CSV table of C-alpha atoms in Angstrom, one decimal:
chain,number,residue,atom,x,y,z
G,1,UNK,CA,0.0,0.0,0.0
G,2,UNK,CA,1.2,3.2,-1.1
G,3,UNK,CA,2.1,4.8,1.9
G,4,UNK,CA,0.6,8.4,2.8
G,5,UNK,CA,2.1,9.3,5.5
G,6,UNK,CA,5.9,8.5,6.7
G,7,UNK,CA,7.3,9.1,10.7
G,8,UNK,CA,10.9,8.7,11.1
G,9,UNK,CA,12.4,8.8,14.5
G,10,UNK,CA,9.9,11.7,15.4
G,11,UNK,CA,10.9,12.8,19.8
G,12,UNK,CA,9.4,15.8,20.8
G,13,UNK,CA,9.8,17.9,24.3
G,14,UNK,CA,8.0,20.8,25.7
G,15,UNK,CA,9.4,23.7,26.5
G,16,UNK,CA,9.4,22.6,30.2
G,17,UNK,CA,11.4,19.6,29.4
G,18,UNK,CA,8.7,17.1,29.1
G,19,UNK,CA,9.2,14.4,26.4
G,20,UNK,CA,5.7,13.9,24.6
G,21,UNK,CA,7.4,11.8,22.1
G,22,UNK,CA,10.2,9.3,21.9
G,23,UNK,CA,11.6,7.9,18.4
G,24,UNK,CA,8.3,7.3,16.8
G,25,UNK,CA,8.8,5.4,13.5
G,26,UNK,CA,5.3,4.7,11.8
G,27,UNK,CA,3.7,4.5,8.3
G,28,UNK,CA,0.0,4.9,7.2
G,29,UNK,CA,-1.1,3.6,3.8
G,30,UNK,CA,-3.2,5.8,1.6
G,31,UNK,CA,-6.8,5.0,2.6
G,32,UNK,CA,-6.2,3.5,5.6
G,33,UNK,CA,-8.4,3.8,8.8
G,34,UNK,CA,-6.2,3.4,11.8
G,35,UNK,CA,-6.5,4.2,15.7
G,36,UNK,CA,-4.5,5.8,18.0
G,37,UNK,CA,-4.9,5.0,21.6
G,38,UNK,CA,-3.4,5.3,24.7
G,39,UNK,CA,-4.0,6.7,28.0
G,40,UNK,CA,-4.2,10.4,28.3
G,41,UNK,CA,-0.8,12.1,27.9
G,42,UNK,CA,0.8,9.2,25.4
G,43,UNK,CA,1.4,11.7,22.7
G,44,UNK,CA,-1.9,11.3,20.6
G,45,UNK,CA,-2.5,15.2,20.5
G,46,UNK,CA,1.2,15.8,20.1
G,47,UNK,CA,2.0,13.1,17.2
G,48,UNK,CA,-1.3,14.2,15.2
G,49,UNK,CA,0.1,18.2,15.7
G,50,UNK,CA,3.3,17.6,13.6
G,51,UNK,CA,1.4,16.3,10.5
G,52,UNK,CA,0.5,19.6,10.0
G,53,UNK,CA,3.4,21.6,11.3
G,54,UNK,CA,1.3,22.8,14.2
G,55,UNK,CA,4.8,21.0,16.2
G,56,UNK,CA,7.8,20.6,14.9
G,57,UNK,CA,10.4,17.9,16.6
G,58,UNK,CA,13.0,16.1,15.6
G,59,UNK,CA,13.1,13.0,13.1
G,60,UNK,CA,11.2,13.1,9.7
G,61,UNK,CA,7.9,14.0,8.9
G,62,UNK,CA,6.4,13.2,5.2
G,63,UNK,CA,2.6,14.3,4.3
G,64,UNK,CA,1.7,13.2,0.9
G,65,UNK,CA,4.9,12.5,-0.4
G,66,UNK,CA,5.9,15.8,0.8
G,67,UNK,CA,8.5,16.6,3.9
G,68,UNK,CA,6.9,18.7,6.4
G,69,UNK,CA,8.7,21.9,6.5
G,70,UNK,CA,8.0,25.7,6.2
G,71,UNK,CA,8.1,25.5,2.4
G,72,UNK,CA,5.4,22.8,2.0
G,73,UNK,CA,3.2,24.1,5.2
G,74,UNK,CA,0.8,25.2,2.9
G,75,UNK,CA,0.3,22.6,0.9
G,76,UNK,CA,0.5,20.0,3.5
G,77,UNK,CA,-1.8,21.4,5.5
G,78,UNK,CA,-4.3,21.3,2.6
G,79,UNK,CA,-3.8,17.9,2.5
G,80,UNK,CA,-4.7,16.8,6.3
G,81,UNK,CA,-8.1,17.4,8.2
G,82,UNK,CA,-8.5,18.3,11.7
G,83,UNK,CA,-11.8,17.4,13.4
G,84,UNK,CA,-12.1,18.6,17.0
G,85,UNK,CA,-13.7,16.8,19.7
G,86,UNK,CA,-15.7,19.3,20.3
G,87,UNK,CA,-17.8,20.4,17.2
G,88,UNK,CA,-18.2,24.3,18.9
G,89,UNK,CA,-14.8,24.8,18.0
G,90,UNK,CA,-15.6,24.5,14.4
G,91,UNK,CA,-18.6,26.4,14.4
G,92,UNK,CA,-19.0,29.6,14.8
G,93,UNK,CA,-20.9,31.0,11.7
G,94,UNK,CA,-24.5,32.4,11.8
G,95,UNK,CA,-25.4,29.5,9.2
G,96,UNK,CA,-24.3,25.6,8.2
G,97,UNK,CA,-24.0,26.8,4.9
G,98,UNK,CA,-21.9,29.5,6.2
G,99,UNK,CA,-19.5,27.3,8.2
G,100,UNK,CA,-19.1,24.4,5.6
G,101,UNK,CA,-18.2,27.1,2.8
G,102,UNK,CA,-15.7,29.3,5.3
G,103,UNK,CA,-12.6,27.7,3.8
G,104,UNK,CA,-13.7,27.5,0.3
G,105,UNK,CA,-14.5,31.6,0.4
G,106,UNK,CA,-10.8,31.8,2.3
G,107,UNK,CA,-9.2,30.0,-0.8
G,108,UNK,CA,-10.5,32.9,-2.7
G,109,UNK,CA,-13.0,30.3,-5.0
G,110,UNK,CA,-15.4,31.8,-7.6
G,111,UNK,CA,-18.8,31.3,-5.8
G,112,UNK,CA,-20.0,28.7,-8.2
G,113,UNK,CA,-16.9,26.2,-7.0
G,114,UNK,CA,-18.1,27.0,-3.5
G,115,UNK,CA,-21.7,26.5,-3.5
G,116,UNK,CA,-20.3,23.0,-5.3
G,117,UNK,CA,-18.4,21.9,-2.5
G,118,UNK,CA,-20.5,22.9,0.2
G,119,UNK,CA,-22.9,20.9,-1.4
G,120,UNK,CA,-20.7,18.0,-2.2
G,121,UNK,CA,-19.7,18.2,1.7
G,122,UNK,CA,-23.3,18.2,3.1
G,123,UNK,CA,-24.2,15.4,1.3
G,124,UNK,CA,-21.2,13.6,2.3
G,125,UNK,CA,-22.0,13.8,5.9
G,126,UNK,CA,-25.8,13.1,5.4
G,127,UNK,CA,-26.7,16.9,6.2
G,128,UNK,CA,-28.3,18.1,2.9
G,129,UNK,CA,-31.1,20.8,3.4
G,130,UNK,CA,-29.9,22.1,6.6
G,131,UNK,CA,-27.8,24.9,5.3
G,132,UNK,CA,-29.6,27.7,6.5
G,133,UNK,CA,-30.1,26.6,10.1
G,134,UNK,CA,-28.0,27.6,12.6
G,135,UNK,CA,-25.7,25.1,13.8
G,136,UNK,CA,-26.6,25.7,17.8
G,137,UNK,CA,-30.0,24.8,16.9
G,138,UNK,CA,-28.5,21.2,16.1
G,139,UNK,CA,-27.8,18.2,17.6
G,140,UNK,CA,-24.3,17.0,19.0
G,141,UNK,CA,-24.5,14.5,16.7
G,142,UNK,CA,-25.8,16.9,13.8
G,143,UNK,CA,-23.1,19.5,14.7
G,144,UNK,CA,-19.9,17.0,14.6
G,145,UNK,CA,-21.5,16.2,11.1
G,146,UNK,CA,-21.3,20.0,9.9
G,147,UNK,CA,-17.9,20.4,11.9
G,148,UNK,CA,-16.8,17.0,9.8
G,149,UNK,CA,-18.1,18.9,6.6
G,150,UNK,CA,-16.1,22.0,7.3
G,151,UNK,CA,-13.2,20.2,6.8
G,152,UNK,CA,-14.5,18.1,4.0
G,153,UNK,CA,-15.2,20.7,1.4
G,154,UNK,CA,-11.4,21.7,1.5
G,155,UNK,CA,-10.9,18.1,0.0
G,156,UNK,CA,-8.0,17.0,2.1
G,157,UNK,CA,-6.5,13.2,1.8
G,158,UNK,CA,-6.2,12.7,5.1
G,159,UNK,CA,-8.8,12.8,8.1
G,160,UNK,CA,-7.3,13.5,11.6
G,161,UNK,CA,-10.3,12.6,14.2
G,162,UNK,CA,-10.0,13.5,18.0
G,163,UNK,CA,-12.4,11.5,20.2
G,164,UNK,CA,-15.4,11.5,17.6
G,165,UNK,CA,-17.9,9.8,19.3
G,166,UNK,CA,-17.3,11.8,22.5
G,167,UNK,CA,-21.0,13.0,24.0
G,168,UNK,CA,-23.1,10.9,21.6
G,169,UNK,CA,-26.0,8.2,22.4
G,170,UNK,CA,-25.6,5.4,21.2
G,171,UNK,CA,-27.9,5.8,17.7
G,172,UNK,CA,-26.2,8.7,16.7
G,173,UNK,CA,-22.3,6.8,17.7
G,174,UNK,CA,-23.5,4.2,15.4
G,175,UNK,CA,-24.4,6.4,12.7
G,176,UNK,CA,-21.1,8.4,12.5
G,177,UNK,CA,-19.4,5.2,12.5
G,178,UNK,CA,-21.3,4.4,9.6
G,179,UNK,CA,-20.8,7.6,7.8
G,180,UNK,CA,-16.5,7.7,8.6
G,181,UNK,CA,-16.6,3.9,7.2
G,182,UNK,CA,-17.9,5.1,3.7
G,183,UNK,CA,-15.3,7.9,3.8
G,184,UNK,CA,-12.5,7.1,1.4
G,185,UNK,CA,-9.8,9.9,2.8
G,186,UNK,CA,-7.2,8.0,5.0
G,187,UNK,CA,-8.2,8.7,8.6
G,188,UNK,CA,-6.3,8.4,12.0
G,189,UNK,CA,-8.9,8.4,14.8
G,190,UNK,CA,-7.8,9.0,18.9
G,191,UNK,CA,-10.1,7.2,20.8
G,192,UNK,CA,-10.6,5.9,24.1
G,193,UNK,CA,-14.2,4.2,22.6
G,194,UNK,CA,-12.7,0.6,22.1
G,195,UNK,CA,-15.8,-0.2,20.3
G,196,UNK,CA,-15.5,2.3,18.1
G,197,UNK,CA,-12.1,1.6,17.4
G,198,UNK,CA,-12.9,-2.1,17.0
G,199,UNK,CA,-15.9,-1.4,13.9
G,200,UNK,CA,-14.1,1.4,12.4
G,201,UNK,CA,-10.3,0.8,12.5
G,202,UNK,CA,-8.8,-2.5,11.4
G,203,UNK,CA,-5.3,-1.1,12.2
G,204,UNK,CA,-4.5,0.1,16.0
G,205,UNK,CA,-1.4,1.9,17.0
G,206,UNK,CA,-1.1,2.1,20.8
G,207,UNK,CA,0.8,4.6,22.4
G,208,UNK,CA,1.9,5.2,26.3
G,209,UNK,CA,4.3,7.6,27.8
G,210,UNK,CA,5.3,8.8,24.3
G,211,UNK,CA,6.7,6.2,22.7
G,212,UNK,CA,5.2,3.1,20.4
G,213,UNK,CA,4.5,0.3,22.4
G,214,UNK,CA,2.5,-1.7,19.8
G,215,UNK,CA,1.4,-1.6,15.9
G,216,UNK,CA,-0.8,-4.2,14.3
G,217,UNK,CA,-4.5,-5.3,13.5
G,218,UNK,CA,-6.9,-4.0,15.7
G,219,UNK,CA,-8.7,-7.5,16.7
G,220,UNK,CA,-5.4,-8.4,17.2
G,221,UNK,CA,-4.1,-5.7,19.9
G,222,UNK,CA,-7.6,-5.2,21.2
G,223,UNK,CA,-8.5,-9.1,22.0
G,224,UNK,CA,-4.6,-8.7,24.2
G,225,UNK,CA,-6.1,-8.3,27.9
G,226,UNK,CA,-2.7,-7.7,29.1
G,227,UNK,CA,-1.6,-5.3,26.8
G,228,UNK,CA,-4.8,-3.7,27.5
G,229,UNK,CA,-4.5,-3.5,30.8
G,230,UNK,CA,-0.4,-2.3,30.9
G,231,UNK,CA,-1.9,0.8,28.8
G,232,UNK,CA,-4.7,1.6,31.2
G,233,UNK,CA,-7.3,0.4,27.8
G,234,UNK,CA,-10.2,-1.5,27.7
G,235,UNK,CA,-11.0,-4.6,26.3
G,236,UNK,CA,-14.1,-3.9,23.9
């Protein structure tokens, strides 16, 4: 599989001399749907940071065949999709319709192109004919769809997910599962929702203190009750 994204020897520390990453080496495939678990502080936040060159550490980054670096930022970060856990960071036009077509209109598109891919995004996400409502009128679930199709009408590759079924009930966690399985961008999804990760993800990366402590099919890794358990996880 041709691979998408490439981490050589990434380490990272904070300013106050934390290490939030330790010699990560990983690759992701183009359309691949993998996880990224680990208890909290393991580095999810900080490793899914430098594929946009939000971080910058040591080792190698590659996005799209491209090396992360201040020449390419632009370009890379076209390329990869940031989806919040919480949607209200995303969203804060008067309208859907608004919101979805924010980056479009910031890309300096004619208006026809826009109005397409608002329109393409919407009905990616299941949300068609709720462009003029306000997005606070909507449900969690409704409004992690519109925050999902912000990011989807810039057409990126690559999906970066943080905790997306955080808040819902279970209908609605089914139905985003449903919807992010028919997506065919490659997608990296932090979760602490074992299930989630089980029915979307076949691949799991675990991480703990900041380093790799395990890379391989998800029934795999997730069936391990010790491994589980060393990593403070759940067995689905």
């Amino acid at each position: 599989m041709e691979p998408i994204i490439q981490i050589e020897n990434l380490s990272f520390s904070y300013p106050d001399g934390r290490q939030a990453l330790a010699d990560i080496n990983v690759q992701i495939g183009r359309g691949e749907k993998v996880a990224v678990v680990g208890p909290n502080g393991a580095g999810k936040s900080t490793l899914f940071l430098h594929l946009n060159g939000i971080l910058r550490g040591e080792g190698r980054v590659r996005v799209a065949g491209l090396e992360v670096s201040a020449r390419t930022m632009r370009t890379v970060r076209a390329q990869v999709g940031l989806v919040f856990q919480d949607p209200d960071d995303q969203l804060f036009s008067p309208t859907v319709f608004e919101d979805v077509a924010f980056g479009p209109l910031h890309l300096s598109y004619p208006p026809d192109k826009v109005r397409d891919r608002v329109a393409r995004a919407l009905a990616a996400v299941g949300m068609v004919g709720h462009e003029e409502q306000m997005p606070h009128h909507l449900s969690l679930g409704e409004r992690k769809r519109i925050a999902l199709a912000t990011v989807l009408a810039m057409d990126p590759a690559i999906l970066v997910l943080d905790e997306p079924s955080s808040g819902l009930d279970p209908r609605a966690r089914r139905s985003l599962i449903g919807l992010l399985r028919q997506l065919p961008q490659t997608m990296l999804v932090a979760s602490h929702d074992m299930r989630l990760v089980w029915d979307l993800c076949p691949r799991t990366i675990i991480l703990d203190g900041g380093r790799l402590v395990a890379d391989g099919p998800t029934a795999t890794l997730l069936r391990d009750e010790t491994l589980m358990n060393r990593h403070g996880l759940e067995v689905p």
